[in-house]
Coordinates of C-alpha atoms and ligand atoms in Angstrom, one line a residue:
M476 CA -0.1 0.1 0.0
Y477 CA 2.0 2.7 -1.1
S478 CA 1.1 5.7 -3.1
S479 CA 3.4 6.4 -6.2
D480 CA 5.1 8.9 -4.0
H481 CA 6.3 6.2 -1.6
F482 CA 7.8 4.2 -4.3
N483 CA 9.8 7.3 -5.3
F484 CA 10.7 7.9 -1.8
L485 CA 11.8 4.5 -0.9
A486 CA 13.5 4.2 -4.3
E487 CA 15.4 7.6 -3.6
T488 CA 16.5 6.3 -0.1
S489 CA 17.4 3.0 -1.3
D490 CA 19.4 4.5 -4.1
D491 CA 21.3 6.6 -1.6
R492 CA 22.2 3.5 0.4
G493 CA 22.9 1.4 -2.5
T494 CA 20.4 -0.9 -1.9
T495 CA 19.6 -3.5 -4.3
Q496 CA 16.0 -4.0 -5.9
A497 CA 15.8 -7.3 -4.1
E498 CA 16.6 -5.9 -0.9
L499 CA 14.0 -3.1 -1.5
R500 CA 11.4 -5.7 -2.2
F501 CA 12.2 -7.5 1.0
L502 CA 12.2 -4.4 3.1
R503 CA 9.0 -3.2 1.4
S504 CA 7.3 -6.5 2.3
V505 CA 8.5 -6.6 6.0
V506 CA 7.2 -2.9 6.4
S507 CA 4.0 -3.8 4.8
Q508 CA 3.5 -6.8 7.1
L509 CA 4.5 -5.2 10.4
P510 CA 1.8 -5.9 13.0
S511 CA 1.9 -2.2 13.9
G512 CA 0.3 0.3 11.7
V513 CA 3.0 2.4 10.2
T514 CA 2.6 5.7 8.2
V515 CA 5.0 8.3 6.8
Q516 CA 3.6 11.7 5.7
D517 CA 5.3 14.6 4.2
E518 CA 5.1 18.2 5.4
H519 CA 1.9 18.7 3.7
G520 CA 0.4 15.7 5.3
R521 CA 0.3 13.4 2.1
F522 CA 0.9 9.9 3.0
L523 CA 4.1 8.6 1.6
L524 CA 3.7 5.2 3.2
V525 CA 0.8 3.4 4.6
N526 CA 1.4 -0.3 5.6
D527 CA -1.2 -3.0 5.6
A528 CA -2.1 -2.7 9.3
A529 CA -2.4 1.2 9.1
A530 CA -4.4 1.1 6.1
L531 CA -6.8 -1.3 8.0
Q532 CA -6.8 0.8 11.1
L533 CA -7.3 4.2 9.3
G534 CA -10.0 2.9 6.9
A535 CA -8.1 3.2 3.8
A536 CA -8.4 1.0 0.7
A537 CA -5.0 -0.3 -0.9
N538 CA -3.1 2.3 -3.1
S539 CA -5.7 4.9 -2.5
V540 CA -4.8 6.7 0.7
D541 CA -4.5 10.0 -0.9
V542 CA -8.0 10.0 -2.6
V543 CA -9.8 8.3 0.1
S544 CA -11.3 10.2 3.0
S545 CA -12.1 8.7 6.4
P546 CA -12.2 10.4 9.7
Q547 CA -9.1 8.8 10.6
L548 CA -7.2 9.7 7.7
D549 CA -8.3 13.2 7.7
G550 CA -7.4 13.5 11.3
R551 CA -3.9 12.5 10.4
R552 CA -3.6 14.8 7.5
D553 CA -4.7 17.8 9.5
G554 CA -2.6 17.1 12.5
C555 CA 0.6 16.5 10.6
R556 CA 1.8 19.8 10.3
E557 CA 1.4 20.5 13.9
L558 CA 3.2 17.5 15.0
L559 CA 6.1 18.1 12.6
A560 CA 6.3 21.6 14.2
R561 CA 6.8 20.2 17.5
G562 CA 9.8 18.8 16.6
R563 CA 9.7 15.7 19.1
T564 CA 7.9 12.4 19.4
V565 CA 4.3 12.8 20.5
I566 CA 2.5 9.8 21.9
S567 CA -1.4 9.8 21.8
E568 CA -4.4 7.5 22.1
E569 CA -6.7 7.5 19.2
K570 CA -10.1 5.7 18.9
V571 CA -10.7 4.5 15.5
T572 CA -13.3 2.5 13.9
S573 CA -12.6 0.4 10.8
T574 CA -13.8 -2.7 9.1
L575 CA -12.1 -4.4 12.3
G576 CA -14.6 -2.4 14.6
A577 CA -13.9 0.0 17.2
Q578 CA -10.3 0.1 18.2
T579 CA -7.9 2.1 20.4
L580 CA -4.5 2.9 19.0
L581 CA -1.5 4.0 20.8
T582 CA 0.4 6.0 18.4
A583 CA 4.0 7.5 18.3
H584 CA 4.3 10.4 15.9
R585 CA 7.9 11.1 15.4
P586 CA 9.3 13.8 13.0
L587 CA 12.4 12.7 11.0
R588 CA 14.6 14.1 8.5
I589 CA 15.3 11.7 5.8
G590 CA 17.5 12.8 3.1
D591 CA 16.2 16.4 2.4
R592 CA 12.8 15.6 3.4
H593 CA 10.9 16.4 6.6
V594 CA 8.6 13.6 7.2
L595 CA 6.2 12.4 10.1
L596 CA 6.6 8.7 11.0
S597 CA 3.7 7.5 12.8
S598 CA 3.5 3.9 14.4
S599 CA 0.2 2.6 16.1
A600 CA -0.2 -0.3 18.4
D601 CA -3.6 -1.7 18.8
I602 CA -4.1 -1.5 22.6
T603 CA -8.0 -2.2 22.2
E604 CA -7.8 -5.3 24.6
Q605 CA -5.6 -3.8 27.3
K606 CA -7.9 -0.6 27.2
E607 CA -11.1 -2.8 27.5
F608 CA -9.4 -4.6 30.5
E609 CA -8.2 -1.4 32.0
D610 CA -11.9 0.0 31.5
Q611 CA -13.2 -3.1 33.2
L612 CA -11.0 -2.6 36.2
F613 CA -11.9 1.1 36.3
R614 CA -15.7 0.2 36.1
A615 CA -15.0 -2.4 39.1
A616 CA -13.2 -0.2 41.0
Y617 CA -15.8 2.8 40.9
Y618 CA -19.0 1.5 39.6
D619 CA -21.5 -0.7 41.0
E620 CA -22.1 -3.9 39.0
L621 CA -25.7 -4.3 39.7
T622 CA -27.1 -0.8 39.2
G623 CA -24.3 0.8 37.1
L624 CA -24.2 3.6 39.7
P625 CA -20.9 5.0 40.9
M626 CA -19.6 3.8 44.2
R627 CA -18.9 5.5 47.4
R628 CA -15.3 6.7 46.6
V629 CA -16.7 8.5 43.4
V630 CA -19.2 10.6 45.8
E631 CA -16.8 11.0 48.4
H632 CA -14.2 12.4 45.9
R633 CA -16.7 14.8 44.5
A634 CA -17.9 15.9 48.0
N635 CA -14.2 16.5 49.1
H636 CA -13.6 18.4 45.9
L637 CA -16.5 20.6 46.5
V638 CA -15.5 21.2 50.2
R639 CA -12.0 22.0 49.2
R640 CA -13.3 24.6 46.6
G641 CA -15.4 26.2 49.5
D642 CA -16.7 28.8 47.1
I643 CA -20.1 30.5 47.0
D644 CA -21.6 27.9 44.6
G645 CA -20.3 25.0 46.7
R646 CA -23.2 24.5 48.9
F647 CA -24.6 21.1 48.6
A648 CA -26.7 18.4 50.3
L649 CA -25.5 14.9 51.1
A650 CA -28.6 12.5 51.5
F651 CA -28.1 8.9 52.9
L652 CA -30.9 6.7 51.7
D653 CA -31.6 3.2 53.3
L654 CA -34.3 0.9 51.7
D655 CA -36.7 -0.1 54.5
N656 CA -37.1 -3.7 55.4
F657 CA -34.9 -5.0 52.6
K658 CA -34.0 -8.0 54.5
Y659 CA -37.6 -9.0 54.6
I660 CA -38.1 -8.3 51.0
N661 CA -34.9 -10.4 50.2
D662 CA -35.8 -13.3 52.5
Y663 CA -39.6 -13.3 51.5
Y664 CA -39.2 -12.8 47.7
G665 CA -35.7 -14.1 47.2
H666 CA -32.4 -12.5 46.3
A667 CA -33.2 -12.5 42.5
T668 CA -36.3 -10.1 43.3
G669 CA -34.2 -8.2 45.9
D670 CA -31.6 -7.4 43.1
A671 CA -34.2 -6.3 40.8
L672 CA -35.8 -4.1 43.2
L673 CA -32.5 -2.5 43.9
I674 CA -32.3 -1.8 40.3
E675 CA -35.7 -0.3 39.9
F676 CA -35.3 1.5 43.1
A677 CA -32.0 3.1 42.0
K678 CA -33.8 4.2 38.5
R679 CA -36.6 6.0 40.5
I680 CA -34.1 7.6 42.8
G681 CA -32.2 8.8 39.9
R682 CA -35.0 10.2 37.9
D683 CA -35.2 14.0 37.8
L684 CA -31.6 14.5 38.9
R685 CA -29.6 17.2 37.3
E686 CA -26.3 16.6 35.6
T687 CA -24.5 18.0 38.5
D688 CA -26.1 15.9 41.0
L689 CA -24.6 12.5 41.8
L690 CA -26.2 9.3 42.9
S691 CA -24.2 6.4 44.2
R692 CA -24.9 3.0 45.8
I693 CA -22.5 2.5 48.7
S694 CA -23.5 -0.9 49.9
G695 CA -26.4 -3.4 49.9
D696 CA -29.4 -1.3 50.3
E697 CA -27.9 2.0 51.0
F698 CA -27.4 4.9 48.6
L699 CA -25.8 8.4 48.8
L700 CA -27.3 11.4 46.7
L701 CA -25.1 14.4 46.5
L702 CA -27.3 17.4 45.4
H703 CA -25.3 20.3 44.1
P704 CA -25.7 23.1 43.8
I705 CA -28.5 24.0 46.2
D706 CA -29.9 27.2 47.7
R707 CA -32.4 26.6 50.4
A708 CA -32.8 23.6 52.7
E709 CA -36.7 23.9 51.8
E710 CA -35.9 23.2 48.2
V711 CA -33.9 20.1 49.1
A712 CA -36.8 18.7 51.4
E713 CA -39.3 19.4 48.8
F714 CA -37.3 17.5 46.1
L715 CA -36.5 14.5 48.5
Q716 CA -40.2 14.3 49.6
D717 CA -41.2 14.1 46.1
M718 CA -38.7 11.3 45.5
L719 CA -40.0 9.6 48.6
N720 CA -43.5 9.9 47.3
R721 CA -42.3 8.2 43.9
L722 CA -40.8 5.4 45.8
N723 CA -44.1 4.7 47.5
A724 CA -45.8 3.5 44.4
P725 CA -45.6 -0.3 43.8
F726 CA -42.9 -1.9 42.1
F727 CA -43.6 -4.7 39.6
I728 CA -41.1 -7.3 39.6
D729 CA -41.4 -10.7 38.0
G730 CA -45.4 -10.4 38.2
A731 CA -45.2 -9.6 41.9
E732 CA -46.1 -6.4 43.5
V733 CA -43.5 -5.1 45.9
F734 CA -43.9 -2.3 48.2
A735 CA -40.9 -0.5 49.4
S736 CA -39.7 2.6 50.8
A737 CA -36.6 4.4 52.1
S738 CA -35.6 6.3 55.1
V739 CA -33.4 9.4 54.3
G740 CA -31.1 11.4 56.4
V741 CA -29.6 14.7 55.2
S742 CA -26.8 16.8 55.9
L743 CA -26.0 20.3 54.3
F744 CA -22.6 21.7 53.5
P745 CA -21.4 23.8 55.2
E746 CA -23.7 23.9 58.1
H747 CA -23.4 20.3 59.2
G748 CA -19.8 19.4 58.7
A749 CA -16.5 20.6 56.9
S750 CA -15.7 17.1 55.5
Y751 CA -17.2 14.3 53.5
D752 CA -16.8 12.1 56.6
M753 CA -18.6 14.5 58.8
L754 CA -21.2 15.1 56.5
R755 CA -21.8 11.3 55.9
H756 CA -21.8 10.6 59.5
N757 CA -24.3 13.2 60.3
A758 CA -26.6 12.3 57.4
D759 CA -26.4 8.8 58.8
L760 CA -27.4 9.9 62.3
A761 CA -30.4 11.7 60.7
M762 CA -31.2 8.5 58.9
Y763 CA -31.0 6.4 61.8
R764 CA -33.4 8.8 63.6
V765 CA -36.0 8.2 60.7
K766 CA -35.5 4.4 61.0
N767 CA -36.3 4.3 64.5
G768 CA -39.4 6.4 63.9
G769 CA -41.8 5.6 61.3
K770 CA -39.4 4.9 58.5
G771 CA -40.3 5.9 54.9
A772 CA -39.5 9.6 55.6
M773 CA -36.7 12.2 55.6
A774 CA -34.9 14.2 58.3
F775 CA -32.2 16.7 58.4
F776 CA -29.3 16.3 60.8
S777 CA -29.6 18.5 63.9
S778 CA -27.2 18.8 67.1
A779 CA -29.7 17.1 69.2
M780 CA -29.3 13.8 67.1
E781 CA -25.4 14.1 68.1
H782 CA -26.4 14.0 71.7
E783 CA -28.6 11.0 71.1
A784 CA -26.0 9.3 69.4
L785 CA -23.6 9.8 72.2
A786 CA -26.2 8.5 74.7
R787 CA -26.8 5.6 72.7
M788 CA -23.0 5.0 72.6
K789 CA -22.9 5.1 76.3
V790 CA -25.7 2.3 76.4
E791 CA -23.6 0.3 74.0
Q792 CA -20.5 0.6 76.1
S793 CA -22.3 -0.5 79.3
L794 CA -23.9 -3.6 77.4
R795 CA -20.4 -4.6 76.0
S796 CA -19.0 -4.2 79.6
A797 CA -21.9 -6.1 81.1
I798 CA -21.3 -8.8 78.7
L799 CA -17.7 -8.8 79.3
E800 CA -18.1 -8.9 82.9
K801 CA -20.9 -11.3 82.8
R802 CA -23.1 -9.0 84.7
F803 CA -26.3 -11.0 83.7
C804 CA -28.6 -13.0 85.5
C805 CA -31.8 -15.0 84.8
A806 CA -35.4 -14.7 86.1
F807 CA -37.8 -17.5 85.8
Q808 CA -41.4 -17.3 85.1
T809 CA -43.6 -20.3 85.4
K810 CA -45.8 -21.9 82.7
V811 CA -48.7 -23.3 84.5
D812 CA -51.6 -25.8 83.7
I813 CA -54.6 -23.9 84.0
R814 CA -56.8 -26.9 84.7
T815 CA -54.7 -28.3 87.5
E816 CA -52.4 -25.4 88.5
E817 CA -49.4 -27.7 88.2
I818 CA -46.2 -26.2 87.0
K819 CA -45.5 -27.3 83.4
G820 CA -42.3 -25.4 82.8
I821 CA -40.4 -22.3 83.2
E822 CA -39.0 -19.7 81.0
A823 CA -35.8 -18.0 81.3
L824 CA -35.8 -14.4 81.0
V825 CA -32.5 -12.5 81.1
R826 CA -31.8 -9.6 83.2
L827 CA -28.9 -7.3 83.2
R828 CA -27.3 -5.4 86.2
D829 CA -26.0 -2.1 85.0
N830 CA -23.1 -0.2 86.1
E831 CA -24.9 1.2 89.2
G832 CA -26.2 -2.4 90.0
V833 CA -29.7 -1.7 88.9
I834 CA -31.6 -4.7 87.3
Q835 CA -32.7 -3.9 83.8
A836 CA -35.3 -5.9 81.8
P837 CA -34.5 -7.2 78.4
G838 CA -36.7 -4.7 76.6
S839 CA -33.9 -1.8 77.0
F840 CA -31.1 -4.0 75.6
I841 CA -32.1 -7.0 73.7
N842 CA -32.5 -5.3 70.2
L843 CA -29.3 -3.5 70.7
A844 CA -27.3 -6.7 71.7
V845 CA -29.0 -8.2 68.4
E846 CA -27.8 -5.1 66.5
L847 CA -24.4 -5.1 68.0
G848 CA -23.9 -8.9 67.5
L849 CA -23.8 -9.5 71.3
I850 CA -26.8 -11.4 71.6
D851 CA -25.1 -14.9 70.8
E852 CA -22.8 -14.6 73.6
L853 CA -25.6 -13.5 75.9
T854 CA -27.7 -16.5 74.9
H855 CA -24.9 -18.7 75.9
L856 CA -24.7 -16.9 79.3
V857 CA -28.3 -17.6 79.9
L858 CA -27.7 -21.4 79.0
D859 CA -24.6 -21.2 81.5
E860 CA -26.7 -19.8 84.3
I861 CA -29.5 -22.5 83.8
V862 CA -26.9 -25.4 83.9
K863 CA -25.3 -24.0 87.1
S864 CA -28.9 -23.6 88.7
I865 CA -30.3 -26.8 87.5
D866 CA -30.4 -28.5 91.0
L867 CA -32.2 -25.5 92.4
I868 CA -34.5 -25.4 89.3
N869 CA -35.3 -29.1 89.8
E870 CA -35.9 -28.5 93.7
T871 CA -38.2 -25.7 92.9
F872 CA -40.0 -26.6 89.9
G873 CA -39.6 -30.4 89.6
H874 CA -37.4 -32.6 87.5
S875 CA -39.8 -32.7 84.7
A876 CA -40.4 -29.0 84.3
T877 CA -39.5 -27.8 80.6
I878 CA -36.9 -24.9 80.5
S879 CA -37.7 -22.5 77.8
I880 CA -34.9 -20.3 76.6
N881 CA -35.5 -17.3 74.2
V882 CA -33.7 -17.0 70.9
A883 CA -33.8 -14.0 68.8
A884 CA -35.2 -14.5 65.1
K885 CA -31.9 -13.4 63.7
Q886 CA -30.0 -16.1 65.7
A887 CA -32.6 -18.5 65.0
S888 CA -31.8 -18.8 61.3
N889 CA -28.2 -18.5 61.7
L890 CA -26.5 -21.9 61.5
D891 CA -23.3 -20.5 62.7
F892 CA -24.9 -19.7 66.1
M893 CA -27.5 -22.4 66.1
R894 CA -25.1 -25.3 65.5
P895 CA -22.8 -24.7 68.5
F896 CA -25.7 -23.8 70.5
A897 CA -27.6 -27.1 69.8
R898 CA -24.4 -28.8 70.8
A899 CA -24.3 -26.8 73.8
L900 CA -28.0 -27.9 74.7
E901 CA -26.8 -31.3 74.1
N902 CA -23.9 -31.1 76.3
T903 CA -25.9 -30.1 79.3
G904 CA -26.9 -33.7 79.5
F905 CA -30.6 -32.9 79.5
P906 CA -31.5 -31.7 76.2
K907 CA -35.0 -33.0 76.2
R908 CA -35.8 -30.6 79.0
F909 CA -35.3 -27.5 76.9
M910 CA -37.7 -25.4 74.7
V911 CA -36.4 -22.9 72.2
E912 CA -38.7 -20.0 71.9
V913 CA -38.5 -18.0 68.6
T914 CA -40.7 -15.3 67.3
E915 CA -42.7 -16.2 64.2
D916 CA -40.4 -14.1 61.9
A917 CA -38.0 -16.9 62.1
F918 CA -40.5 -19.2 60.5
V919 CA -42.2 -16.9 57.9
T920 CA -39.0 -15.5 56.1
R921 CA -37.4 -17.9 53.7
S922 CA -34.6 -18.6 55.9
Q923 CA -32.7 -21.8 57.1
F924 CA -34.8 -22.1 60.2
Q925 CA -37.7 -24.2 59.2
D926 CA -35.5 -26.5 56.8
E927 CA -32.1 -26.8 58.5
I928 CA -32.5 -25.6 62.2
V929 CA -35.7 -27.2 63.2
P930 CA -34.3 -30.7 62.4
L931 CA -31.2 -29.9 64.1
L932 CA -33.0 -29.4 67.4
R933 CA -35.5 -32.2 66.9
E934 CA -32.8 -34.5 66.6
I935 CA -31.5 -33.9 70.1
G936 CA -35.0 -33.7 71.5
V937 CA -35.2 -29.8 72.1
A938 CA -38.7 -28.7 71.6
I939 CA -39.7 -25.5 69.6
S940 CA -42.1 -22.8 70.6
I941 CA -43.4 -19.9 68.7
D942 CA -43.3 -16.9 70.8
D943 CA -45.5 -13.9 70.6
F944 CA -47.7 -15.4 68.0
G945 CA -50.2 -13.0 66.1
I946 CA -48.1 -9.8 66.1
G947 CA -45.4 -10.8 63.6
Y948 CA -45.4 -10.9 59.8
S949 CA -47.0 -14.4 59.3
S950 CA -50.6 -15.1 58.7
L951 CA -52.7 -17.7 60.1
S952 CA -52.4 -20.0 57.1
A953 CA -48.4 -19.7 57.7
L954 CA -49.0 -22.0 60.6
A955 CA -49.8 -24.9 58.5
D956 CA -46.2 -25.0 57.3
I957 CA -44.6 -24.6 60.6
T958 CA -43.6 -27.5 62.6
A959 CA -43.3 -26.4 66.1
D960 CA -44.5 -28.1 69.5
E961 CA -45.9 -24.9 71.3
I962 CA -47.5 -21.7 70.0
K963 CA -47.4 -18.7 72.4
I964 CA -50.3 -16.5 72.0
D965 CA -49.2 -12.9 72.4
R966 CA -50.1 -10.9 75.4
S967 CA -52.0 -8.3 73.3
F968 CA -54.7 -10.8 72.4
I969 CA -55.0 -12.0 76.1
T970 CA -55.3 -8.7 77.8
D971 CA -59.1 -8.1 78.5
I972 CA -59.8 -11.0 76.4
H973 CA -63.1 -11.5 78.1
K974 CA -64.4 -8.1 76.9
R975 CA -63.0 -8.5 73.2
P976 CA -65.0 -10.5 70.9
R977 CA -62.7 -10.0 68.1
S978 CA -59.7 -11.3 70.0
Q979 CA -61.7 -14.2 71.1
G980 CA -62.5 -15.1 67.4
I981 CA -58.9 -15.2 66.6
L982 CA -58.2 -17.0 69.6
R983 CA -60.5 -19.7 68.7
A984 CA -59.1 -19.9 65.2
I985 CA -55.5 -20.2 66.5
E986 CA -56.7 -22.8 68.8
S987 CA -58.5 -25.0 66.4
L988 CA -55.5 -24.7 64.0
S989 CA -53.0 -25.5 66.5
E990 CA -54.9 -28.4 67.8
A991 CA -55.3 -29.9 64.2
L992 CA -51.4 -29.4 63.8
G993 CA -50.7 -30.9 67.2
M994 CA -49.1 -27.9 68.8
T995 CA -49.8 -27.0 72.4
V996 CA -51.3 -23.5 72.8
I997 CA -50.1 -21.3 75.8
A998 CA -51.6 -17.8 76.5
E999 CA -49.1 -15.2 77.5
G1000 CA -49.6 -12.4 79.9
I1001 CA -52.4 -13.4 82.0
E1002 CA -53.0 -10.7 84.6
S1003 CA -56.4 -11.0 85.9
F1004 CA -58.8 -13.6 87.3
E1005 CA -61.4 -12.7 84.5
E1006 CA -58.8 -13.4 81.7
L1007 CA -58.2 -16.7 83.2
A1008 CA -61.8 -17.4 83.8
Y1009 CA -62.6 -16.8 80.3
L1010 CA -59.8 -19.2 79.0
Q1011 CA -60.9 -21.8 81.3
A1012 CA -64.6 -21.3 80.5
A1013 CA -64.6 -20.6 76.7
T1014 CA -61.5 -22.3 75.4
K1015 CA -59.8 -25.5 75.5
I1016 CA -56.4 -23.7 76.1
R1017 CA -54.6 -25.8 78.7
Y1018 CA -51.6 -23.7 79.6
A1019 CA -50.8 -19.9 80.5
Q1020 CA -48.1 -17.7 81.7
G1021 CA -48.6 -14.3 83.3
Y1022 CA -48.3 -12.2 86.4
Y1023 CA -51.5 -13.7 87.9
F1024 CA -49.7 -16.7 88.5
S1025 CA -46.2 -15.6 89.0
R1026 CA -43.9 -12.8 87.9
P1027 CA -40.4 -13.7 86.6
I1028 CA -38.5 -14.6 89.8
F1029 CA -35.0 -15.0 90.7
L1030 CA -34.2 -18.5 92.1
E1031 CA -32.2 -17.1 95.3
E1032 CA -35.4 -15.7 96.5
L1033 CA -36.8 -19.1 96.7
K1034 CA -33.7 -20.7 97.8
P1035 CA -34.4 -22.5 101.0
V1036 CA -32.0 -22.1 104.0
T1037 CA -32.0 -26.0 104.5
P1038 CA -32.5 -28.4 101.5
L1039 CA -36.1 -29.3 101.1
A1040 CA -37.6 -32.6 101.3
S1041 CA -39.0 -33.7 97.9
E1042 CA -42.8 -33.4 99.0
A1043 CA -42.1 -29.8 100.2
R1044 CA -40.9 -29.1 96.7
M1045 CA -44.1 -28.9 94.9
S1046 CA -45.7 -27.1 97.7
L1047 CA -43.1 -24.4 97.5
A1048 CA -43.8 -24.0 93.7
S1049 CA -47.4 -23.7 94.4
R1050 CA -47.0 -21.6 97.3
A1051 CA -45.0 -19.2 95.0
V1052 CA -48.0 -19.3 92.5
Q1053 CA -50.4 -18.7 95.4
E1054 CA -48.7 -15.9 96.7
N1055 CA -48.3 -14.2 93.4
R1056 CA -51.9 -14.6 92.9
Q1057 CA -52.9 -13.2 96.3
S1058 CA -50.6 -10.3 96.1
Y1059 CA -51.0 -9.4 92.4
A1060 CA -52.5 -6.0 93.2
R1061 CA -50.0 -5.4 96.1
T1062 CA -46.3 -5.3 95.7
S1063 CA -45.1 -8.7 95.6
Q1064 CA -41.8 -9.9 96.8
Y1065 CA -41.3 -11.5 93.4
R1066 CA -42.3 -8.5 91.4
R1067 CA -39.7 -7.5 88.8
Ligands
C2E1157 P1 -41.2 -12.9 75.9 O1 -40.3 -14.1 75.5 O2 -42.3 -12.9 75.3 O3 -41.3 -13.0 77.5 C1 -42.5 -12.8 78.1 C2 -42.3 -11.3 78.5 O4 -43.5 -10.7 79.2 C3 -41.4 -11.0 79.8 O5 -40.8 -9.8 79.6 C4 -42.3 -11.2 80.9 O6 -41.6 -10.7 82.0 C5 -43.4 -10.5 80.4 N1 -44.5 -10.9 81.2 C6 -44.9 -12.1 81.5 N2 -46.2 -12.3 82.0 C7 -46.7 -11.0 81.9 C8 -47.9 -10.3 82.4 O7 -48.9 -10.9 82.9 N3 -48.1 -9.1 82.1 C9 -47.0 -8.3 81.5 N4 -47.3 -7.1 81.0 N5 -45.9 -8.9 81.1 C10 -45.6 -10.0 81.2 P2 -39.3 -9.5 79.8 O8 -38.6 -10.5 80.8 O9 -39.1 -8.0 80.1 O10 -38.7 -10.0 78.3 C11 -39.2 -9.3 77.2 C12 -38.7 -9.9 76.1 O11 -37.4 -10.0 75.9 C13 -39.1 -11.4 76.0 O12 -40.4 -11.5 75.7 C14 -38.0 -12.0 75.1 O13 -38.7 -11.7 73.8 C15 -37.1 -11.0 75.2 N6 -35.9 -11.9 76.1 C16 -35.9 -12.3 77.5 N7 -34.9 -13.0 77.7 C17 -34.2 -13.1 76.6 C18 -33.1 -13.9 76.1 O14 -32.3 -14.7 77.0 N8 -32.8 -13.9 74.9 C19 -33.6 -13.2 73.8 N9 -33.0 -13.4 72.6 N10 -34.6 -12.6 74.3 C20 -34.9 -12.6 75.5
MG1158 MG1 -40.5 -16.0 75.3
MG1159 MG1 -43.8 -13.7 74.4

């Protein structure tokens, strides 16, 4: 592929060096077949030489480079004079499209003097593959694969840039968005739907953004939205509220109608922080506040939130130190046969002794312990205490009383916790005495609990109870798929049951379903004689638990000074029941 000019050009130079025609042909053929694209242009940009690879890269047909026009060739012609004028080698990247498709070329343009001619020698290597690989690496480093959105470091870089610039137009808002209940959606619909939802969710958030705004996905169900430039906080609030409203409409995924919402916390630069980290932290605090409220809303950061966070941190610290120092103990509450008044079993309820020695009920720390990942250790501590006190438990409640132990739903479907826990139950030597109480959430979600963990417990003879039934996410029909031994009807149904026909109806339905499925029913939270009388007269429910019979008690309080004769044992237990019943309205010695 040489124009007539090249031939002369090569012929001239060859003559100068005394090259033979054979050598010339040889050289020509080598140059022509070099894998790199080689061109030589004169000072007017005309091509003196274009080898085969260059002809392909530049979209030129053989022998016609100077008459053919292609964007690449034209570009080279136009740029030639300037490149020659620079007088040194210039390396550039070119994107070209030819019959070979889109390519990226790395080209070295080198001005040369050959004889009396001033020429530009350009040599191009095809770096398409390498470039694609680099692009892939770049995308993997900066872009989220699922949604195609930039990742955290992009928004971080952008925010820090704006902070550094600090000019008048630099005001921006950083909104931290977290999808509500995404775990449930994932568990219930499966991960494929969860992923599809995230994609659609990202699209809906991204709608109506300006070129200068930036949306990024920073982890699973968390997004950061940088809004820049902004003027007033009210504008930001209005914009985000519109976005939240948009998110409220159902998502249609694989034929399913999925409802989702997001909790949003917002911080503003410069008011709420002088760095990305600070702004992000404060937006996070604001989001946390929304999560703990009703969810599906937005809040701006305020300094009060910082104080709250500090207070929370204090509770966290005290919980951690309580676990470290094993400042826990168990209170036991009886499960009573309401027909015979015998004690069927007991439930261990954990208590914490705080830094000041005050006993705290689990309502104040269980959720936090779950959140902080401390709950597993806590559950093992409860089991340890039961094992330590087993003689006293037997003496007080009898050798056949079942021992119920609460396990949080999150733990219940976690094999890494449940396997060793089941082993620990087995190692007590009396696993058949134990009953694990789990809230219904563990059964409903498509988790491992029903399939893998229930059999694990069954194998060692540990019974399973569904705690707080009726207030979770499951429906009555879900009961049919659950294989548990006991179902505990939540206190909210039992309170004033004698006066509430709707709760009575629900109770009857649960009762007959449980009977059909062979599950024992137990009513939680009996506080009054009327409630008990209703259960006894109007239902077949056999077991109940509640302050009416006994508040949770510490074993030491029942510890007799001298060991009891076995006949005295039951009378002690029933005395406890009796005393509780009588002193229900008064302050009981067992009141906790
Ligand atoms: P739960 O398992 O449903 O336990 C029953 C709760 O209701 C206990 O509260 C008990 O003291 C209270 N209660 C019992 N009878 C009555 C009554 O007649 N009226 C009223 N108002 N309340 C009654 P507690 O001990 O504060 O425990 C609260 C929850 O904390 C428990 O609910 C359980 O879900 C959780 N919990 C307790 N111990 C543990 C534990 O070791 N591990 C885990 N994961 N959770 C625990
Ligand atoms: Mg329980
Ligand atoms: Mg309960």
